[in-house]
Short mmCIF file of C-alpha atoms in Angstrom, two decimals:
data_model
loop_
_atom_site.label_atom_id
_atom_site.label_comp_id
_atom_site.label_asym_id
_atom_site.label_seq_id
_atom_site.Cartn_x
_atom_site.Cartn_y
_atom_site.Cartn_z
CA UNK A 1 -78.71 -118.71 -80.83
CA UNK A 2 -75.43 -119.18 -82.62
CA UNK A 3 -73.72 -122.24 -82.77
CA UNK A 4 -70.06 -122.63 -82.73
CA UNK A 5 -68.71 -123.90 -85.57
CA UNK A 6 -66.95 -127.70 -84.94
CA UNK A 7 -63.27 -127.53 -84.23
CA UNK A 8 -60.81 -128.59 -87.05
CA UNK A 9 -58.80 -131.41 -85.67
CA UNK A 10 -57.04 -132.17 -88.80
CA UNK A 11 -53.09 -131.70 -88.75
CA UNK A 12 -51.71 -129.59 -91.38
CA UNK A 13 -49.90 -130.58 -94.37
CA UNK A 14 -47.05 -129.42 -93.89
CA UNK A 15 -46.99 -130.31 -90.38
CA UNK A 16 -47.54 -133.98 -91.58
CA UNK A 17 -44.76 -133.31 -94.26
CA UNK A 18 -42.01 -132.17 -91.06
CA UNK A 19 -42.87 -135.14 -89.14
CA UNK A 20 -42.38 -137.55 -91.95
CA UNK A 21 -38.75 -135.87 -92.30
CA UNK A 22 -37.78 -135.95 -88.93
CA UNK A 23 -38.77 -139.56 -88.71
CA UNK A 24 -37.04 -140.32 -91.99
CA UNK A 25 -33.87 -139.07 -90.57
CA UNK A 26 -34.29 -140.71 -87.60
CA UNK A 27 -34.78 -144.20 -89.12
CA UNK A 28 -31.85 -143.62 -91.49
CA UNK A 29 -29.18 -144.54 -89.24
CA UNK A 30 -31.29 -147.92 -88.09
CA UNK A 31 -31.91 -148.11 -92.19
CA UNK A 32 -28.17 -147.95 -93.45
CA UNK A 33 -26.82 -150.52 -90.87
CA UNK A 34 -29.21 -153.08 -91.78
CA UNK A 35 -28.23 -152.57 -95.08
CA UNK A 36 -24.69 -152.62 -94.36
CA UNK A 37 -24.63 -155.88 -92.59
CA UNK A 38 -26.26 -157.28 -95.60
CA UNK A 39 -23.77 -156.32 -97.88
CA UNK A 40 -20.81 -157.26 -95.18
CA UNK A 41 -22.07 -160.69 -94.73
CA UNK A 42 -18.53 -162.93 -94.30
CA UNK A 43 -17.69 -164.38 -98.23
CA UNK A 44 -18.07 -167.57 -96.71
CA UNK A 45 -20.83 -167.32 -94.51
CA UNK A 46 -22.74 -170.50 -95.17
CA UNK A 47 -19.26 -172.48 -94.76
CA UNK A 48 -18.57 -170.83 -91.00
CA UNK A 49 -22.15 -172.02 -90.29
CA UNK A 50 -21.84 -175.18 -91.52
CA UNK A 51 -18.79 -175.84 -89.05
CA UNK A 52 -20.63 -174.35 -86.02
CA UNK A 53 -23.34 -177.42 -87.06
CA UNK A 54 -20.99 -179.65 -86.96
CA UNK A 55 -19.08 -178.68 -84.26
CA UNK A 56 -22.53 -178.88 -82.34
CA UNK A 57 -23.65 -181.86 -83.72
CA UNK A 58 -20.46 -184.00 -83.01
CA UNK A 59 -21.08 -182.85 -79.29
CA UNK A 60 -24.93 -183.87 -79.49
CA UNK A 61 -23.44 -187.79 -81.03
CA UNK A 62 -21.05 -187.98 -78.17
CA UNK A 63 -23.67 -187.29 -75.43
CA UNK A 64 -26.18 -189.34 -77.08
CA UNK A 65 -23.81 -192.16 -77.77
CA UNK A 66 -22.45 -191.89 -74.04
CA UNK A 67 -25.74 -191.95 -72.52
CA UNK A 68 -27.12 -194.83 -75.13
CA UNK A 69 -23.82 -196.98 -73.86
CA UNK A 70 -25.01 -196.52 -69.79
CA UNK A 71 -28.62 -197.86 -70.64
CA UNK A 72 -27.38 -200.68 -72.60
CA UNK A 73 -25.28 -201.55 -69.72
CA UNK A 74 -28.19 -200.91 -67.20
CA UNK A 75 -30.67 -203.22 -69.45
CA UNK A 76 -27.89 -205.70 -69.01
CA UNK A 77 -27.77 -205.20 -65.53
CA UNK A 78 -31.53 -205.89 -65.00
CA UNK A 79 -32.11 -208.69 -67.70
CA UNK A 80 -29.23 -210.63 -66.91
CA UNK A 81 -26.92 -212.41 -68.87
CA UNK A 82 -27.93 -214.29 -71.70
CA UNK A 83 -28.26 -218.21 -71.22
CA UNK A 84 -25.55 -219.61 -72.67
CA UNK A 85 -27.62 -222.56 -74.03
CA UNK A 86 -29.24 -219.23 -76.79
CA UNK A 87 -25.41 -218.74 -78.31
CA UNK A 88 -24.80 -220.31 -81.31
CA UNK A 89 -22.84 -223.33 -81.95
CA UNK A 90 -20.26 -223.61 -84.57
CA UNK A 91 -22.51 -225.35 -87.16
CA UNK A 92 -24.79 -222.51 -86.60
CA UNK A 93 -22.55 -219.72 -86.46
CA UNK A 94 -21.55 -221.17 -89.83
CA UNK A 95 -24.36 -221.41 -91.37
CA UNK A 96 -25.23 -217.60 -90.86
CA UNK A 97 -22.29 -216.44 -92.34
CA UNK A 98 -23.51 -218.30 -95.17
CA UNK A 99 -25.04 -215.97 -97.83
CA UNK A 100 -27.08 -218.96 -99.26
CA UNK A 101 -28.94 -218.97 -96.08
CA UNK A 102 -31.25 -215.28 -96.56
CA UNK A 103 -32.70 -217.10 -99.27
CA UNK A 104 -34.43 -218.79 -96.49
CA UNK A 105 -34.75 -215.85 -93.47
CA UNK A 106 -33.24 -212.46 -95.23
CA UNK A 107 -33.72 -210.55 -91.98
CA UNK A 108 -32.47 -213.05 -89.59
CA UNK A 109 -33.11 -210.99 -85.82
CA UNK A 110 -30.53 -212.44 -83.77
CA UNK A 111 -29.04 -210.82 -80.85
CA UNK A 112 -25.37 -209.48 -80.35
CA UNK A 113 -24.03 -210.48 -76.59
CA UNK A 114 -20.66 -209.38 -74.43
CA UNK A 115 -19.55 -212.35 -72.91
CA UNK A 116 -16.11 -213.91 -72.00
CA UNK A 117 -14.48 -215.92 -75.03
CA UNK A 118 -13.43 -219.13 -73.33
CA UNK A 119 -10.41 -218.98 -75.51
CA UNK A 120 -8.86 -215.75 -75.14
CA UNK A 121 -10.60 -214.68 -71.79
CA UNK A 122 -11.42 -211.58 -73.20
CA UNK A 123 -15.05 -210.01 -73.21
CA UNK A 124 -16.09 -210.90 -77.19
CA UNK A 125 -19.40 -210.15 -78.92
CA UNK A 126 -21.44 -212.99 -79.78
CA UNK A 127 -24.62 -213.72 -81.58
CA UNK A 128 -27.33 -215.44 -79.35
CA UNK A 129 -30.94 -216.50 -80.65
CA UNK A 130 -34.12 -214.24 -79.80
CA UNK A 131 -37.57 -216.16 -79.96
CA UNK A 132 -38.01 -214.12 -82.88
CA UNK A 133 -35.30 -215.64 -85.02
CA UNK A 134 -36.25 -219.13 -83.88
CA UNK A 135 -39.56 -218.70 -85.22
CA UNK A 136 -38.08 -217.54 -88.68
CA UNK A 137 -35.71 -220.34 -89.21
CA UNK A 138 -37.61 -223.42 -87.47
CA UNK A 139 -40.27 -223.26 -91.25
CA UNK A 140 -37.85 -223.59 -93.46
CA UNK A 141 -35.35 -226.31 -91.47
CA UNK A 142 -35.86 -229.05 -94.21
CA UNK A 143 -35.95 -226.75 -97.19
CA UNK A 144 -32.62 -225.27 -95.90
CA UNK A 145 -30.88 -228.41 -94.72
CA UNK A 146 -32.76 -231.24 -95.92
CA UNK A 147 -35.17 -233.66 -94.15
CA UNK A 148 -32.21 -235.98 -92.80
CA UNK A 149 -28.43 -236.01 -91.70
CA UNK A 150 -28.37 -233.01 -88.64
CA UNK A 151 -31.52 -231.33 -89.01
CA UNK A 152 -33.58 -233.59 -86.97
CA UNK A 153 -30.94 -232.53 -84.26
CA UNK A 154 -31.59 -228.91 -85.21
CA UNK A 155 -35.03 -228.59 -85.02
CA UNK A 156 -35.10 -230.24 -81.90
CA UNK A 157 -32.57 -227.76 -80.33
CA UNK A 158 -34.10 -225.15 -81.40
CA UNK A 159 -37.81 -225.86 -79.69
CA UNK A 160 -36.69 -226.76 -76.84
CA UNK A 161 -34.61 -223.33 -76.11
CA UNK A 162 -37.76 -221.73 -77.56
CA UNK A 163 -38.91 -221.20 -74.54
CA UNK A 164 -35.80 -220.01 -73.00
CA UNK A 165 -35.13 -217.06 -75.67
CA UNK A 166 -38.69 -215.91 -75.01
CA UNK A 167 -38.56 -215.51 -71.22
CA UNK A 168 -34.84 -213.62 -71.58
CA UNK A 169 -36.45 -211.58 -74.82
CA UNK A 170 -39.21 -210.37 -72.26
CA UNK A 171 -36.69 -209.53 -69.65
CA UNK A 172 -34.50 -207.38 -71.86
CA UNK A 173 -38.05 -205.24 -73.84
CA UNK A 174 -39.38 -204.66 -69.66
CA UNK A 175 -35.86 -203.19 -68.83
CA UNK A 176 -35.47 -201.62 -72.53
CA UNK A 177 -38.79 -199.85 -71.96
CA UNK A 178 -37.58 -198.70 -68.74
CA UNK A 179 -34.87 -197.29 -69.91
CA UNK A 180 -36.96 -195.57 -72.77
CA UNK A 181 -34.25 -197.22 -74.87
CA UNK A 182 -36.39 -196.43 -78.15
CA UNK A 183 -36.36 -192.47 -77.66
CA UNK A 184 -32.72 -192.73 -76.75
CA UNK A 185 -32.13 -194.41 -79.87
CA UNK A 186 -34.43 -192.05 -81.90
CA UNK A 187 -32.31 -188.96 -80.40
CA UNK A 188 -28.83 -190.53 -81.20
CA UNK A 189 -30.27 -191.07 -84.64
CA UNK A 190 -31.26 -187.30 -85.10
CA UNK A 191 -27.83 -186.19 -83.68
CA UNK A 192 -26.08 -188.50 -86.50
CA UNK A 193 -28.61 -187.57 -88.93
CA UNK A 194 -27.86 -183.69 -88.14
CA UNK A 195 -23.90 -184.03 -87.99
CA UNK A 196 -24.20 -186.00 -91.62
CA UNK A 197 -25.98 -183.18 -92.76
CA UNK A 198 -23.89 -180.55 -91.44
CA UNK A 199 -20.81 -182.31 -93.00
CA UNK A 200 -22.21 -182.83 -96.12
CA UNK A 201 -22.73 -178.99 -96.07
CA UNK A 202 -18.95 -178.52 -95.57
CA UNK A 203 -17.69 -180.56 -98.32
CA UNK A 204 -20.20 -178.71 -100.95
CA UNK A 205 -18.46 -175.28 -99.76
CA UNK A 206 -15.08 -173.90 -101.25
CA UNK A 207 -13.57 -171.77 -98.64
CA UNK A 208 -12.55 -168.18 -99.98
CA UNK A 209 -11.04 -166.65 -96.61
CA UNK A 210 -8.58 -167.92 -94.35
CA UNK A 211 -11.46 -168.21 -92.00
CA UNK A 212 -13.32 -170.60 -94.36
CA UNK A 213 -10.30 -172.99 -95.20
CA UNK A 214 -9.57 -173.25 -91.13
CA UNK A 215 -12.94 -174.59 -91.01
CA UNK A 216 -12.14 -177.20 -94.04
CA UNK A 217 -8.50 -177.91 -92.53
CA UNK A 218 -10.18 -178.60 -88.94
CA UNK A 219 -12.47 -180.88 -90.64
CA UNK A 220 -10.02 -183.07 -92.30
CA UNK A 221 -7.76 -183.37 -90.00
CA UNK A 222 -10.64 -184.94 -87.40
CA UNK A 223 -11.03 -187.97 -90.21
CA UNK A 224 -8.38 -190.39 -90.82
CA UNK A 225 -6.44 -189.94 -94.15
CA UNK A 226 -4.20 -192.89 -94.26
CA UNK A 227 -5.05 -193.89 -97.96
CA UNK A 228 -4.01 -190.38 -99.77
CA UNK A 229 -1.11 -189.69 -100.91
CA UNK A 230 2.21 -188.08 -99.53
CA UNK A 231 1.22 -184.83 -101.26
CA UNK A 232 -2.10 -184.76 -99.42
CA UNK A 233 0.44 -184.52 -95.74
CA UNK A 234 1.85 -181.45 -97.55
CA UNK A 235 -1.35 -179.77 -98.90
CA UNK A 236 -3.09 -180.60 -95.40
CA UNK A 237 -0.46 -179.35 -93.42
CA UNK A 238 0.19 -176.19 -95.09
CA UNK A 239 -3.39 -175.08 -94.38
CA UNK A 240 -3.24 -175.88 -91.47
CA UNK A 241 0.18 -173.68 -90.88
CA UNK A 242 -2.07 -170.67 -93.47
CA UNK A 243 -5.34 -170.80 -91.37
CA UNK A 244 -3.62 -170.48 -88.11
CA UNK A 245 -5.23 -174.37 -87.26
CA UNK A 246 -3.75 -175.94 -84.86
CA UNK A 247 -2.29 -179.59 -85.06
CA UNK A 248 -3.68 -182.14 -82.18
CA UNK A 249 -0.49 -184.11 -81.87
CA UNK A 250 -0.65 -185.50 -78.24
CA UNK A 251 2.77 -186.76 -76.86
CA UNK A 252 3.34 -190.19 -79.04
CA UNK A 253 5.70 -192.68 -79.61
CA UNK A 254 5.46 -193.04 -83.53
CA UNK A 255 8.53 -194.96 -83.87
CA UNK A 256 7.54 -197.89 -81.18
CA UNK A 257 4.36 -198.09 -82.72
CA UNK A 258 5.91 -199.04 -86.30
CA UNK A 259 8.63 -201.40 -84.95
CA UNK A 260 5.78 -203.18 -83.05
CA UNK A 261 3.84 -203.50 -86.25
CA UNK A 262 5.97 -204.91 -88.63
CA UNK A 263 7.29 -206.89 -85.77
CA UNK A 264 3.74 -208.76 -85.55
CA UNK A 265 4.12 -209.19 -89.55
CA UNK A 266 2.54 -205.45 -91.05
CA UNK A 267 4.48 -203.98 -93.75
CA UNK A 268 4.99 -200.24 -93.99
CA UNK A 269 5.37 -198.40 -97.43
CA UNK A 270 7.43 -196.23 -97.17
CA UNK A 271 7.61 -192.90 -99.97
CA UNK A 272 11.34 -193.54 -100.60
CA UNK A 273 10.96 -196.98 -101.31
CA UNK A 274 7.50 -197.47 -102.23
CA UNK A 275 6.88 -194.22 -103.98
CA UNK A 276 3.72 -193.52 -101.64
CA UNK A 277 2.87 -194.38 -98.05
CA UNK A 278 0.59 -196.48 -95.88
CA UNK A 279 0.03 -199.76 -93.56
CA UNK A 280 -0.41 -203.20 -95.21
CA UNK A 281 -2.18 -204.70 -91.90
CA UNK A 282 -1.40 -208.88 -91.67
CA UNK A 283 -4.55 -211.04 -92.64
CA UNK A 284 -3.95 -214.20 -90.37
CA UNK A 285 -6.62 -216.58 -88.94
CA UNK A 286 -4.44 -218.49 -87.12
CA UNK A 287 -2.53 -216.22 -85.06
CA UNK A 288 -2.26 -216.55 -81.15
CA UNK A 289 -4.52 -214.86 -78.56
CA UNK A 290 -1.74 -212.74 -78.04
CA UNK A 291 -1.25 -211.31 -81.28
CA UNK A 292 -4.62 -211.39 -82.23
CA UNK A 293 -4.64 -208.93 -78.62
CA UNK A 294 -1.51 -206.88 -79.94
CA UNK A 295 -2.78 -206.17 -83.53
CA UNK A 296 -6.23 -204.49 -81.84
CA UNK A 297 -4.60 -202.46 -79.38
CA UNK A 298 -2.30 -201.42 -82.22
CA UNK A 299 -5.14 -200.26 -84.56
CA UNK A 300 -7.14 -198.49 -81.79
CA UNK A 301 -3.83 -196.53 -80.87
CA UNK A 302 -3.67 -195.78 -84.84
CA UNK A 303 -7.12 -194.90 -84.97
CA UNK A 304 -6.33 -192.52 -82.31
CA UNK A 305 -2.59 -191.14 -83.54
CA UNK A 306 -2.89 -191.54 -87.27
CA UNK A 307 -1.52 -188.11 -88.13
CA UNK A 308 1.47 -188.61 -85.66
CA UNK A 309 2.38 -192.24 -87.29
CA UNK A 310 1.85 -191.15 -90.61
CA UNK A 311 4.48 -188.14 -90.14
CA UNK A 312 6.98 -190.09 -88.84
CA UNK A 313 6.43 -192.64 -91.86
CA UNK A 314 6.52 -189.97 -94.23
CA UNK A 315 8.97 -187.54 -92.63
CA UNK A 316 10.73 -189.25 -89.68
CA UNK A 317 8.96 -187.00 -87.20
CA UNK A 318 8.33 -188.03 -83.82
CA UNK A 319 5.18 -186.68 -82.56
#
């Protein structure tokens, strides 16, 4: 009986060697763009990204910060407001400020409360005691003050509101755990953390396309650059006017704004008189309420319209 011999299933050579070509020249295409968008990569590249980060990160510290603010307020809400027997006196208040006195308690964990200032009737921080900073200080009373004169008075104060800074301590940790105010704090971290970073990135980079120095010019001009000098208006605005950036110059009254300040006792200097320009802000304890009022709601407007003011110092332009 004969026996047919086994097939040959094996493809020929030169079949193997046309299919190899035909796939060759249909990967070349795919093969030469790849390579061409690695060898058309933007000059500044690493720059551009750098600004998206940051661009994306500032957005990440404003929602964190905004949504860290509304718990804060909440855990107010819901613990209450701090007795006012847990502020500190004057003698106390004092004291702190004293660097002499983290010899004694170099991590002293008081608390930082809104309240009305019976003097101004404005809403004020002040520092209030935790149970936690009692307990630091009440050890080291003597060594710190001596065994006679007030501290007999002090260490009896602070025992007996012992008791009330640890019930309002446990009110404000129940709320701050409902709030999950730790993880909110963790994520606003991270969002600073990452828009650090990302700037940091920026200011290593020297742009080499008019794309690159719109990102540096867009950078600057979100930071306040009151101390430079004149010539740094001139250098920033020109790239700005190069990169096609546009200048945030909401409607303004520079020229009120100065007369108001050196009306409430700030001096201006001035280029043509001073040789270089800037705000010399007045340093007085002793002022009124109402010019202690004035003098904040002038530096939050100038913290808000610096490049306008400056201008108009520098230029006479009126934003």
């Amino acid at each position: 009986m004969l026996t047919a011999a086994p097939k040959d299933h094996t493809i020929p050579h030169a079949l193997v060697a046309r299919r190899a070509i035909i796939t060759g020249l249909a990967m070349a295409p795919i093969t030469a763009a790849v390579t061409a968008a690695a060898q058309t990569r933007h000059p500044d590249h690493d720059l551009l990204e750098a600004g998206r980060r940051y661009d994306a990160a500032v957005e990440s510290t404003k929602a964190t910060g905004a949504a860290l603010s509304e718990a804060h307020e909440a855990i107010h809400k819901e613990a209450g407001k701090c007795p006012p027997i847990l502020f500190l006196d004057d003698d106390e208040k004092s004291w702190v400020a004293r660097p002499e006195s983290r010899r004694f308690v170099p991590k002293l964990r008081l608390r930082w409360v809104d309240r009305v200032d019976p003097d101004t009737g404005k809403e004020t921080s002040f520092q209030a005691w935790t149970a936690s900073a009692l307990r630091q200080c009440l050890p080291h009373a003597v060594p710190m003050f001596g065994p006679a004169g007030t501290t007999p008075r002090r260490i009896a104060r602070w025992r007996a509101i012992l008791p009330e800074a640890e019930a309002y301590d446990s009110a404000v940790a129940a709320a701050e755990a409902r709030h999950r105010i730790g993880e909110m704090r963790e994520a606003d971290r991270r969002a600073r953390r990452e828009r650090d970073e990302a700037e940091r990135a920026i200011l290593r980079q020297t742009a080499t396309t008019i794309i690159g120095l719109a990102v540096i010019t867009r950078h600057v001009l979100s930071h306040d650059f009151s101390r430079m000098p004149p010539s740094w208006t001139a250098l920033l605005l020109s790239a700005a006017k190069i990169s096609g950036v546009a200048l945030s110059r909401p409607a303004f009254d520079a020229a009120r704004w100065v007369e108001e300040f050196e009306g409430l006792g700030g001096h201006v200097y001035r280029p043509e008189v001073h040789g270089t320009s800037g705000l010399g802000w007045p340093v007085r304890h002793d002022d009124p309420p109402e010019v202690r009022e004035a003098l904040s709601r002038l530096h939050q407007e100038q913290e808000e319209n610096h490049l306008a003011i400056r201008l108009f110092i520098e230029r006479g332009v009126t934003a």
